[in-house]
Coordinates of C-alpha atoms in Angstrom, one line a residue:
F235 CA 114.2 9.4 -49.6
F236 CA 114.2 12.6 -47.5
I237 CA 110.9 13.7 -49.0
I238 CA 109.3 10.3 -48.2
L239 CA 110.6 10.3 -44.7
L240 CA 109.2 13.9 -44.1
L241 CA 105.8 12.8 -45.4
R242 CA 105.8 9.8 -43.1
I243 CA 106.7 12.1 -40.1
I244 CA 103.9 14.5 -41.0
S245 CA 101.5 11.6 -41.5
Y246 CA 102.3 9.7 -38.3
Y247 CA 103.3 12.3 -35.9
C248 CA 101.0 15.2 -36.7
I249 CA 97.7 13.3 -37.1
M250 CA 94.9 15.9 -36.7
I251 CA 91.4 14.6 -35.9
L252 CA 88.4 16.6 -34.7
D253 CA 86.2 15.2 -32.0
S254 CA 82.5 16.0 -31.8
K255 CA 83.1 19.2 -29.7
G256 CA 85.5 20.5 -32.3
D257 CA 88.7 20.2 -30.3
I258 CA 91.8 19.2 -32.2
M259 CA 93.4 15.9 -31.1
R260 CA 96.8 15.0 -32.5
L261 CA 99.9 13.0 -31.8
S262 CA 103.0 14.7 -30.4
Y263 CA 106.3 13.6 -29.0
S264 CA 109.3 15.0 -27.2
K265 CA 112.8 13.7 -27.6
S266 CA 115.3 13.4 -24.8
K267 CA 118.9 12.1 -24.7
N268 CA 117.8 8.5 -23.9
T269 CA 114.3 8.1 -25.4
T270 CA 111.3 9.6 -27.1
L271 CA 108.0 10.2 -25.3
F272 CA 104.7 10.1 -27.2
Y273 CA 101.5 12.1 -26.2
I274 CA 98.1 12.9 -27.5
I275 CA 97.6 16.7 -27.3
K276 CA 94.7 19.0 -27.9
D277 CA 94.7 22.5 -29.3
Y278 CA 92.4 25.1 -27.7
T279 CA 91.7 28.8 -28.2
K280 CA 91.0 31.2 -25.3
N281 CA 90.4 34.9 -25.9
G282 CA 91.8 34.6 -29.4
K283 CA 95.0 32.9 -28.3
R284 CA 95.9 29.3 -29.3
S285 CA 97.6 26.9 -26.9
T286 CA 97.9 23.2 -26.4
K287 CA 97.3 20.7 -23.6
I288 CA 98.4 17.2 -23.1
V289 CA 95.3 14.9 -23.1
K290 CA 97.0 11.6 -22.6
R291 CA 100.6 10.2 -22.2
I292 CA 101.0 7.2 -24.4
G293 CA 104.5 6.1 -23.3
N294 CA 108.1 6.2 -24.4
L295 CA 109.5 4.6 -27.6
E296 CA 110.3 1.3 -25.9
D297 CA 106.8 1.0 -24.4
V298 CA 105.2 1.8 -27.7
K299 CA 107.2 -0.9 -29.5
I300 CA 106.1 -3.4 -27.0
M301 CA 102.5 -2.4 -27.3
A302 CA 102.7 -2.5 -31.1
G303 CA 104.0 -6.1 -31.1
N304 CA 104.6 -7.3 -34.6
Q305 CA 102.9 -4.2 -36.1
D306 CA 105.0 -1.2 -37.3
Y307 CA 104.9 1.2 -34.3
N308 CA 104.2 4.2 -36.5
E309 CA 101.2 2.5 -37.9
W310 CA 100.2 1.5 -34.4
L311 CA 100.4 5.1 -33.2
K312 CA 98.3 6.2 -36.0
D313 CA 95.6 3.6 -35.2
Y314 CA 95.8 4.4 -31.5
V315 CA 95.1 8.1 -32.0
K316 CA 92.3 7.3 -34.4
K317 CA 90.7 4.9 -31.9
Y318 CA 91.1 7.3 -29.1
N319 CA 89.2 10.0 -31.0
E320 CA 86.5 7.5 -31.9
E321 CA 86.0 6.5 -28.3
H322 CA 85.6 10.2 -27.4
C323 CA 83.5 11.3 -30.3
H324 CA 80.4 11.9 -28.3
S325 CA 81.7 12.8 -24.8
E326 CA 84.9 13.1 -23.0
T327 CA 85.9 12.4 -19.5
I328 CA 88.5 14.8 -18.4
L329 CA 90.9 14.2 -15.5
I330 CA 92.2 17.3 -13.9
K331 CA 95.5 17.0 -12.1
K332 CA 96.5 19.4 -9.3
N333 CA 99.6 19.5 -7.2
N334 CA 99.2 20.1 -3.5
K335 CA 102.8 21.4 -3.3
K336 CA 102.5 23.9 -6.2
I337 CA 101.5 27.4 -5.5
I338 CA 98.9 28.9 -7.8
D339 CA 100.1 31.6 -10.3
K340 CA 100.0 35.2 -9.1
D341 CA 97.4 37.6 -10.6
I342 CA 95.7 34.9 -12.6
R343 CA 91.9 34.8 -12.5
T344 CA 90.3 31.3 -12.6
S345 CA 86.7 32.0 -11.6
F346 CA 84.2 33.8 -13.9
N347 CA 80.6 34.7 -14.0
V348 CA 78.3 33.3 -16.7
G349 CA 75.0 34.6 -15.3
Y350 CA 75.3 37.8 -17.3
L351 CA 75.1 35.7 -20.6
F352 CA 71.3 35.6 -20.3
L353 CA 71.2 39.4 -19.9
E354 CA 73.5 39.7 -22.9
K355 CA 71.2 37.8 -25.1
L356 CA 68.3 40.1 -24.1
Y357 CA 70.5 43.1 -24.7
N358 CA 71.4 42.0 -28.2
Q359 CA 67.8 41.1 -29.0
L360 CA 66.9 44.7 -28.2
N361 CA 69.5 45.7 -30.9
I362 CA 71.0 48.3 -28.7
K363 CA 74.3 47.9 -30.6
R364 CA 72.7 49.5 -33.7
T365 CA 71.6 52.5 -31.5
C366 CA 75.2 52.8 -30.1
D367 CA 76.7 52.5 -33.6
T368 CA 74.5 55.3 -34.9
I369 CA 75.7 57.5 -32.0
Q370 CA 79.3 56.5 -32.6
D371 CA 79.0 57.4 -36.3
K372 CA 77.5 60.8 -35.4
Y373 CA 80.4 61.8 -33.1
Q374 CA 83.2 59.8 -34.6
F375 CA 84.9 58.8 -31.4
H376 CA 87.1 55.7 -31.4
F377 CA 86.1 53.6 -28.4
D378 CA 83.4 51.0 -28.6
L379 CA 80.3 52.6 -27.1
N380 CA 78.2 49.5 -27.3
E381 CA 80.8 47.4 -25.4
I382 CA 81.0 50.0 -22.7
L383 CA 77.2 50.4 -22.3
S384 CA 76.6 46.7 -22.3
Y385 CA 79.1 46.0 -19.6
L386 CA 77.8 48.9 -17.5
V387 CA 74.3 47.3 -17.8
Y388 CA 75.5 43.8 -16.9
A389 CA 77.6 45.0 -14.0
R390 CA 74.7 47.2 -12.6
I391 CA 72.6 44.0 -12.3
I392 CA 75.4 41.5 -11.4
Y393 CA 77.9 43.6 -9.5
P394 CA 76.2 47.0 -8.7
S395 CA 78.9 49.4 -7.6
S396 CA 80.6 52.7 -8.5
K397 CA 81.9 53.3 -12.0
L398 CA 85.5 52.7 -10.9
E399 CA 84.6 49.5 -9.1
T400 CA 82.4 48.5 -12.1
F401 CA 85.4 48.6 -14.4
K402 CA 87.2 46.2 -12.1
Q403 CA 84.3 43.9 -11.6
C404 CA 83.8 43.5 -15.4
Q405 CA 87.0 41.4 -15.3
N406 CA 84.9 38.7 -13.5
F407 CA 82.8 38.1 -16.7
I408 CA 83.9 35.2 -18.8
E409 CA 84.2 37.6 -21.8
Q410 CA 86.8 40.1 -20.8
P411 CA 86.1 43.8 -21.8
K412 CA 88.6 45.5 -24.0
F413 CA 87.9 49.2 -23.2
K414 CA 89.9 51.3 -20.8
L415 CA 88.7 53.1 -17.7
H416 CA 89.1 56.6 -19.2
D417 CA 86.9 55.4 -22.2
E418 CA 84.2 54.4 -19.8
Y419 CA 84.0 57.9 -18.3
R420 CA 84.2 59.5 -21.8
A421 CA 81.3 57.3 -22.9
L422 CA 79.0 58.6 -20.1
S423 CA 78.9 62.0 -21.8
Y424 CA 77.6 60.6 -25.1
I425 CA 75.1 58.4 -23.3
A426 CA 73.7 61.4 -21.4
E427 CA 73.5 63.6 -24.5
N428 CA 71.5 61.0 -26.3
M429 CA 69.2 59.8 -23.5
D430 CA 65.9 60.6 -25.4
Y431 CA 67.2 58.9 -28.6
I432 CA 68.3 55.7 -26.7
Q433 CA 64.9 55.4 -24.9
E434 CA 63.0 55.9 -28.2
Q435 CA 65.1 53.2 -29.9
L436 CA 64.8 50.9 -26.9
F437 CA 61.0 51.2 -27.1
N438 CA 60.8 50.7 -30.9
N439 CA 63.2 47.7 -30.8
S440 CA 61.4 46.1 -27.9
K441 CA 58.2 45.9 -30.1
N442 CA 60.1 43.4 -32.3
I443 CA 60.3 40.9 -29.5
L444 CA 57.1 41.5 -27.5
K445 CA 53.8 43.4 -27.7
R446 CA 54.0 46.7 -25.7
N447 CA 50.9 47.6 -23.7
S448 CA 50.9 51.4 -23.9
K449 CA 47.1 51.8 -23.4
V450 CA 47.7 52.4 -19.7
I451 CA 50.8 54.3 -18.7
Y452 CA 52.0 54.8 -15.1
Y453 CA 54.0 57.7 -13.8
D454 CA 55.7 58.3 -10.5
C455 CA 58.7 60.2 -9.1
T456 CA 61.4 59.5 -6.6
N457 CA 64.7 61.2 -5.7
Y458 CA 68.3 60.2 -5.0
F459 CA 70.6 61.8 -2.4
F460 CA 74.2 62.8 -2.9
E461 CA 76.7 62.8 0.0
I462 CA 77.7 66.4 -0.5
D463 CA 77.1 69.7 1.4
E464 CA 76.8 72.2 -1.4
E465 CA 74.2 72.1 -4.2
D466 CA 74.8 72.8 -7.9
D467 CA 72.6 73.2 -11.0
L468 CA 71.2 69.7 -10.8
R469 CA 71.8 68.5 -7.2
K470 CA 69.5 70.7 -5.1
Y471 CA 68.2 70.7 -1.6
G472 CA 64.6 69.4 -1.6
I473 CA 62.2 67.1 0.2
S474 CA 64.0 63.8 0.2
K475 CA 62.0 60.6 -0.1
E476 CA 64.6 59.0 2.2
H477 CA 64.6 61.9 4.6
K478 CA 68.3 62.7 4.0
P479 CA 69.6 66.2 4.6
N480 CA 71.6 66.2 1.4
P481 CA 71.2 67.7 -2.0
I482 CA 69.0 65.4 -4.2
V483 CA 68.2 64.7 -7.9
G484 CA 64.7 63.8 -9.0
M485 CA 63.8 61.0 -11.3
G486 CA 60.4 60.5 -13.1
L487 CA 59.6 57.0 -14.5
F488 CA 56.9 56.0 -17.0
M489 CA 55.9 52.4 -17.1
D490 CA 53.5 50.6 -19.5
G491 CA 50.5 48.5 -18.6
D492 CA 52.6 45.3 -18.3
G493 CA 55.0 46.7 -15.8
L494 CA 57.8 47.4 -18.4
P495 CA 59.6 50.7 -18.2
L496 CA 58.8 53.2 -21.0
S497 CA 61.1 56.2 -20.2
C498 CA 62.7 58.1 -17.5
N499 CA 63.6 61.8 -16.9
I500 CA 66.1 63.5 -14.6
Y501 CA 65.3 66.9 -13.0
P502 CA 66.8 69.2 -10.3
G503 CA 66.0 68.1 -6.7
N504 CA 64.1 71.3 -5.8
M505 CA 61.7 71.0 -8.7
N506 CA 58.0 70.3 -8.1
E507 CA 57.4 66.8 -9.5
Q508 CA 54.0 67.9 -10.8
K509 CA 55.8 70.1 -13.4
T510 CA 57.6 67.1 -14.9
L511 CA 54.7 65.0 -16.0
I512 CA 53.1 67.0 -18.8
P513 CA 56.4 67.7 -20.7
E514 CA 57.5 64.1 -20.4
E515 CA 54.2 62.6 -21.3
T516 CA 54.1 64.9 -24.4
K517 CA 57.6 63.8 -25.3
I518 CA 56.9 60.0 -25.1
V519 CA 53.6 60.4 -27.0
D520 CA 55.4 62.2 -29.8
N521 CA 58.7 60.3 -29.9
F522 CA 57.2 56.8 -29.3
K523 CA 54.2 57.7 -31.7
L524 CA 51.7 56.4 -29.2
D525 CA 48.0 56.6 -29.9
D526 CA 47.2 59.4 -27.5
S527 CA 43.5 59.1 -27.9
K528 CA 43.6 55.8 -26.1
I529 CA 46.0 56.5 -23.3
I530 CA 45.0 56.2 -19.6
L531 CA 47.3 57.8 -17.1
C532 CA 47.6 56.3 -13.7
T533 CA 49.6 58.0 -11.0
D534 CA 49.5 58.9 -7.3
A535 CA 47.9 61.7 -5.2
G536 CA 51.1 63.8 -5.3
L537 CA 50.5 64.4 -9.1
A538 CA 46.7 65.1 -8.8
S539 CA 46.7 68.7 -10.0
D540 CA 44.0 70.1 -12.2
D541 CA 46.5 70.8 -15.0
I542 CA 47.5 67.2 -15.1
K543 CA 43.9 66.0 -15.1
N544 CA 42.8 68.5 -17.8
F545 CA 45.8 67.5 -19.9
N546 CA 44.7 63.8 -19.7
I547 CA 41.0 64.5 -20.5
K548 CA 41.5 66.0 -23.9
D549 CA 41.2 63.8 -27.0
N550 CA 39.2 61.2 -25.1
R551 CA 42.1 60.3 -22.9
G552 CA 41.6 59.2 -19.4
F553 CA 43.1 59.4 -15.9
V554 CA 43.0 57.2 -12.8
I555 CA 44.7 59.1 -9.9
T556 CA 44.8 58.1 -6.2
Q557 CA 43.2 60.6 -3.9
S558 CA 44.1 61.6 -0.3
L559 CA 40.9 61.4 1.8
K560 CA 42.3 63.8 4.3
K561 CA 42.4 66.6 1.6
L562 CA 38.8 66.2 0.6
K563 CA 36.2 68.9 1.2
E564 CA 34.1 68.3 4.3
E565 CA 30.9 67.6 2.3
D566 CA 32.7 64.9 0.3
K567 CA 34.2 63.4 3.5
N568 CA 30.7 63.2 5.0
K569 CA 29.6 61.2 1.9
V570 CA 32.6 58.9 2.2
F571 CA 32.0 58.1 5.9
D572 CA 28.3 57.5 5.4
K573 CA 27.9 53.8 6.1
S574 CA 25.0 53.3 3.7
E575 CA 24.8 52.8 -0.1
W576 CA 28.0 50.7 -0.5
R577 CA 28.3 48.3 -3.4
I578 CA 30.2 45.2 -4.4
P579 CA 31.8 44.7 -7.8
N580 CA 29.8 42.5 -10.1
D581 CA 26.7 43.0 -8.0
L582 CA 24.6 45.8 -9.6
K583 CA 21.4 45.0 -7.7
N584 CA 22.2 45.3 -4.0
T585 CA 23.6 48.0 -1.7
Y586 CA 25.1 47.4 1.7
N587 CA 25.4 49.1 5.0
L588 CA 28.8 48.8 6.6
E589 CA 27.6 49.4 10.1
D590 CA 25.1 46.5 9.9
I591 CA 27.9 44.2 8.7
E592 CA 30.3 45.5 11.4
N593 CA 27.8 44.8 14.2
N594 CA 27.1 41.3 13.0
D595 CA 29.9 38.8 13.5
S596 CA 28.7 36.2 11.0
L597 CA 28.2 38.9 8.3
K598 CA 31.6 40.4 9.1
E599 CA 33.2 37.0 8.7
K600 CA 31.4 36.5 5.4
Y601 CA 32.4 39.9 4.0
Y602 CA 35.8 40.2 5.7
D603 CA 37.8 40.0 2.4
T604 CA 35.2 41.8 0.3
L605 CA 36.0 45.1 -1.4
F606 CA 33.1 47.5 -1.0
Y607 CA 32.9 50.7 -3.1
K608 CA 30.9 53.8 -3.7
I609 CA 31.0 56.4 -6.5
I610 CA 30.7 60.1 -5.5
Q611 CA 30.4 62.7 -8.3
T612 CA 32.6 65.6 -7.4
E613 CA 34.6 68.4 -9.1
T614 CA 37.5 70.6 -8.5
K615 CA 37.7 74.2 -9.8
S616 CA 38.0 73.0 -13.4
V617 CA 37.6 69.2 -13.5
K618 CA 34.5 67.1 -13.3
Q619 CA 35.4 63.7 -12.0
D620 CA 34.2 60.7 -10.1
L621 CA 35.5 60.0 -6.6
I622 CA 35.6 56.2 -6.2
V623 CA 36.1 55.1 -2.5
T624 CA 36.7 51.6 -1.4
F625 CA 36.5 49.9 2.0
C626 CA 37.6 46.5 3.2
F627 CA 37.3 45.1 6.8
K628 CA 40.6 43.2 6.3
Y629 CA 42.4 46.4 5.2
F630 CA 40.8 48.1 8.3
D631 CA 42.4 45.6 10.6
Y632 CA 45.7 45.8 8.8
N633 CA 45.8 49.6 9.2
R634 CA 44.7 49.3 12.9
N635 CA 47.3 46.6 13.8
I636 CA 50.2 48.6 12.2
R637 CA 49.2 51.7 14.1
N638 CA 48.8 49.9 17.4
N639 CA 52.3 48.5 17.0
Q640 CA 53.6 52.0 16.4
I641 CA 51.8 53.3 19.5
E642 CA 53.3 50.6 21.6
R643 CA 56.8 51.6 20.4
A644 CA 56.0 55.2 21.1
K645 CA 54.9 54.3 24.7
K646 CA 58.1 52.3 25.3
S647 CA 60.3 55.1 24.1
I648 CA 58.5 57.5 26.6
E649 CA 58.8 54.9 29.5
S650 CA 62.5 54.4 28.8
N651 CA 63.1 58.2 28.3
Q652 CA 64.7 57.4 24.9
V653 CA 62.6 59.8 22.8
T654 CA 64.5 61.0 19.7
R655 CA 63.7 63.7 17.2
K656 CA 60.1 63.5 16.0
G657 CA 59.6 61.7 12.7
K658 CA 57.5 63.1 9.8
N659 CA 57.0 59.8 8.0
Q660 CA 53.5 58.3 8.3
N661 CA 55.2 55.0 9.2
D662 CA 57.3 56.6 12.0
Y663 CA 56.0 55.8 15.5
R664 CA 57.6 59.0 16.8
R665 CA 54.8 61.1 15.3
F666 CA 52.6 60.0 18.2
V667 CA 54.9 61.4 20.8
E668 CA 53.7 64.8 22.0
T669 CA 56.3 67.0 23.6
T670 CA 55.5 69.5 26.5
I671 CA 58.1 72.2 27.1
S672 CA 56.2 74.7 29.3
T673 CA 54.1 74.7 32.4
N674 CA 50.4 75.6 32.5
N675 CA 51.3 79.1 33.5
G676 CA 53.3 79.5 30.3
E677 CA 56.6 79.3 32.2
I678 CA 59.6 77.3 30.8
A679 CA 59.4 73.8 32.2
E680 CA 62.4 72.5 34.2
N681 CA 62.1 69.1 32.4
T682 CA 60.7 68.3 29.0
T683 CA 57.8 65.8 29.3
Y684 CA 56.4 63.4 26.7
S685 CA 53.0 61.9 26.2
I686 CA 50.9 60.1 23.6
N687 CA 49.1 62.4 21.1
Q688 CA 45.6 60.8 21.4
S689 CA 44.0 63.4 19.1
L690 CA 46.3 62.4 16.3
I691 CA 45.5 58.8 16.8
D692 CA 41.8 59.5 16.7
E693 CA 42.1 61.5 13.5
E694 CA 44.1 58.8 11.7
E695 CA 41.7 56.0 12.8
K696 CA 38.9 57.6 10.8
Y697 CA 40.6 56.6 7.6
D698 CA 41.3 52.9 8.4
G699 CA 40.2 50.5 5.7
Y700 CA 39.4 53.3 3.2
Y701 CA 41.1 54.0 -0.2
A702 CA 40.1 56.6 -2.8
L703 CA 40.8 57.5 -6.4
T704 CA 39.5 60.0 -8.9
T705 CA 38.9 59.3 -12.6
N706 CA 37.0 60.5 -15.6
L707 CA 36.5 56.9 -16.9
V708 CA 33.0 55.3 -17.0
G709 CA 32.2 51.7 -17.4
D710 CA 33.4 48.5 -15.7
I711 CA 34.5 49.3 -12.2
N712 CA 36.7 46.1 -12.3
E713 CA 38.8 47.6 -15.1
I714 CA 39.4 50.7 -13.1
F715 CA 40.5 48.7 -10.0
K716 CA 42.7 46.6 -12.3
I717 CA 44.5 49.7 -13.5
V718 CA 45.1 51.0 -10.0
K719 CA 46.3 47.5 -8.8
G720 CA 49.1 47.7 -11.4
R721 CA 50.6 50.8 -9.8
W722 CA 52.6 48.8 -7.3
E723 CA 55.0 47.7 -10.0
I724 CA 56.3 51.2 -10.5
E725 CA 57.0 51.5 -6.7
E726 CA 58.8 48.1 -6.9
S727 CA 60.9 49.4 -9.9
F728 CA 62.2 52.2 -7.7
R729 CA 62.9 49.8 -4.9
I730 CA 64.8 47.5 -7.3
M731 CA 66.9 50.4 -8.6
K732 CA 67.7 51.7 -5.1
S733 CA 68.1 48.5 -3.1
D734 CA 69.1 45.8 -5.6
F735 CA 70.9 47.8 -8.3
L736 CA 72.4 50.2 -5.7
A737 CA 71.6 53.3 -7.8
R738 CA 72.4 55.4 -4.8
P739 CA 74.4 57.0 -3.2
I740 CA 76.0 58.3 -6.4
N741 CA 79.7 59.0 -6.5
L742 CA 79.6 61.3 -9.6
S743 CA 79.7 65.1 -9.7
R744 CA 79.3 66.1 -13.4
E745 CA 75.7 66.5 -14.5
D746 CA 76.2 64.5 -17.8
R747 CA 77.7 61.6 -15.9
I748 CA 75.0 61.6 -13.3
K749 CA 72.3 61.4 -16.1
A750 CA 74.2 58.7 -17.9
H751 CA 74.3 56.7 -14.6
F752 CA 70.5 56.8 -14.4
M753 CA 70.3 55.9 -18.1
T754 CA 72.3 52.7 -17.5
C755 CA 70.1 52.0 -14.4
F756 CA 67.0 52.5 -16.6
I757 CA 68.2 50.1 -19.3
S758 CA 69.2 47.6 -16.6
L759 CA 65.7 47.8 -15.1
F760 CA 64.1 47.3 -18.5
I761 CA 66.2 44.2 -19.2
Y762 CA 65.6 42.8 -15.8
R763 CA 61.8 43.3 -16.0
L764 CA 61.9 41.7 -19.5
L765 CA 63.7 38.7 -18.0
E766 CA 61.0 38.5 -15.2
K767 CA 58.3 38.5 -17.9
K768 CA 60.0 35.8 -19.9
L769 CA 60.3 33.7 -16.8
N770 CA 56.5 34.1 -16.4
Y771 CA 57.0 35.9 -13.0
K772 CA 57.7 32.5 -11.3
Y773 CA 60.5 33.8 -9.2
T774 CA 61.2 36.7 -6.8
T775 CA 63.6 39.5 -7.5
S776 CA 66.1 38.1 -4.9
Q777 CA 65.9 34.6 -6.4
I778 CA 66.7 35.8 -9.9
L779 CA 69.4 38.2 -8.9
D780 CA 71.1 35.8 -6.4
T781 CA 71.1 33.1 -9.0
L782 CA 72.6 35.3 -11.8
R783 CA 75.2 36.7 -9.4
N784 CA 76.3 33.2 -8.2
M785 CA 76.5 31.5 -11.6
N786 CA 80.3 31.2 -11.6
V787 CA 82.5 28.7 -13.4
L788 CA 86.0 27.6 -12.5
E789 CA 88.5 27.4 -15.4
A790 CA 90.4 24.1 -15.8
K791 CA 93.2 25.4 -17.9
G792 CA 93.3 23.7 -21.3
D793 CA 90.0 21.9 -20.8
G794 CA 87.3 24.4 -20.2
Y795 CA 85.1 25.6 -17.3
I796 CA 83.5 23.7 -14.4
P797 CA 80.2 25.1 -12.9
E798 CA 80.6 26.2 -9.3
Y799 CA 76.9 27.1 -8.9
I800 CA 74.0 25.0 -7.7
R801 CA 71.7 23.7 -10.5
T802 CA 68.1 24.6 -9.6
D803 CA 64.7 24.9 -11.3
L804 CA 65.5 28.5 -12.0
T805 CA 68.8 27.7 -13.8
D806 CA 67.0 25.0 -15.8
D807 CA 64.4 27.5 -16.8
L808 CA 67.0 30.0 -17.8
H809 CA 68.9 27.5 -20.0
E810 CA 65.7 26.2 -21.6
L811 CA 64.4 29.7 -22.2
F812 CA 67.6 31.0 -23.8
G813 CA 68.6 27.9 -25.7
F814 CA 72.0 27.2 -24.4
R815 CA 73.5 25.4 -21.3
T816 CA 76.4 26.2 -19.0
D817 CA 75.6 23.5 -16.5
Y818 CA 77.5 20.5 -18.0
E819 CA 80.1 19.0 -15.7
I820 CA 82.6 20.8 -17.8
N821 CA 82.1 23.2 -20.7
T822 CA 84.9 23.2 -23.2
Y823 CA 86.3 26.3 -24.8
K824 CA 84.6 25.3 -28.0
D825 CA 81.2 25.0 -26.2
L826 CA 81.5 28.5 -24.8
K827 CA 82.6 29.9 -28.2
K828 CA 79.4 28.5 -29.7
I829 CA 77.4 30.1 -26.9
F830 CA 79.0 33.5 -27.5
E831 CA 78.3 33.2 -31.2
Q832 CA 74.7 32.3 -30.6
I833 CA 74.1 35.1 -28.1
K834 CA 75.6 37.7 -30.5

């Protein structure tokens, strides 16, 4: 009798039925002194811990007997639970009860970011875990390098901040990190020591998910300042791109023909950036096993040395390098400013005279947006090359308008006697302010006077509308222009790292940790650029980053997560592209678990 009674209790009171989302629904009860209360409860798992939640209160024993009528109430309860599950087999309406008199629990986080999940899928598609595991096997440390590196990358894009703050911000992700802060700092040393290997593997693994265009490679340099007064082996005083009087570190970046990063290198801030190109180009050609006979290097005028050009001429390689017109020899300048013998791409028959067009309003209107060019054969001490010069009337007006605005600002600063230290940047209006500190007799003036430097204005105006490059390539002029046009993406990459990823200022002092910081910025940049490409460049950087950063969900304890973000075309594209959704009215724990498994 006891065994039969026990089986009936198990059968009737512990009925377990799975709904379509995999949540366990079962009957439960609680006994009090006067009665027994019956519930339908649900088991759920969060972060590996199981718990239960009351889904529905059925009633006390007296209510159940009334509802059962002539039927045995145990049988009725069994049928009730079964029917409840059948009604909720495809979807479930969840009612969340909150008490306006109950204070929320202390130190309990309820809002989490899910935007990083799209980055995580790309990170895993690049198989960076295998790279980290290889490094971990080599050094035999015990923390999880892949977990640390992945969270450093996600946080650099979603919550850019210092390493200490990054560790705190990682708690905002719906998957909680398991590593400790001291492990994060220890991991930086191993990341720095294996920078070349990580970049090589990143390039090789990326070829498994997309075709890399390494026929054209772009290279440029920038630097990052440190808020310190004394320099060391890496952080040196140099010419800061941001005109900061602090020690700096230089960064060189290679990018492929599709705007995706290839590699980066870190060098002391006082090092001439021209000396960084050849060693790094040699390294990526060897490590990445590029076909060096087909490489075309594109870079800016600051890297236009003869050594670099000669290095990129051998083995039928090519170069396209921007050229400063101000630094040309006078005989070449005379050819540039000659208004005759200009051509238009795709028109091989005709030549044009810019002066004739400029003096004819109808012709100027017709050719306002047209890009004119001429090719001048020239050579340096050791390099034979073509100088390709372009001119555009629209670009001429653009240059002239910018300068006129700067001149107006300079005049106002003189009129209001608010002249500050003269700027050196070509975009700084203060360069047009001329300072007079002595009288005509050579005596010291009682008052410093300021005026507009008209000779400097006249000199700069000569170059309005013009642009120049040097190359050893022959053939379709449109292909050369296309190569040069892609150079803006490397400039934008630096802007993204500095402004959007907050790569500077840097609150690190050890050289290995500084290099590891830039390595995580590089991987973050690569993953972000890959995301842009997958989205077919439909959205701006701010649109993508703002969306990812605001994709938060609110936990309804025991039920799942409710989206707090606004559903947009971009969120729809992200979900469709990556094959999972987080924008249901509520995402159960089981839903999220399936997403985690899919991503990994």
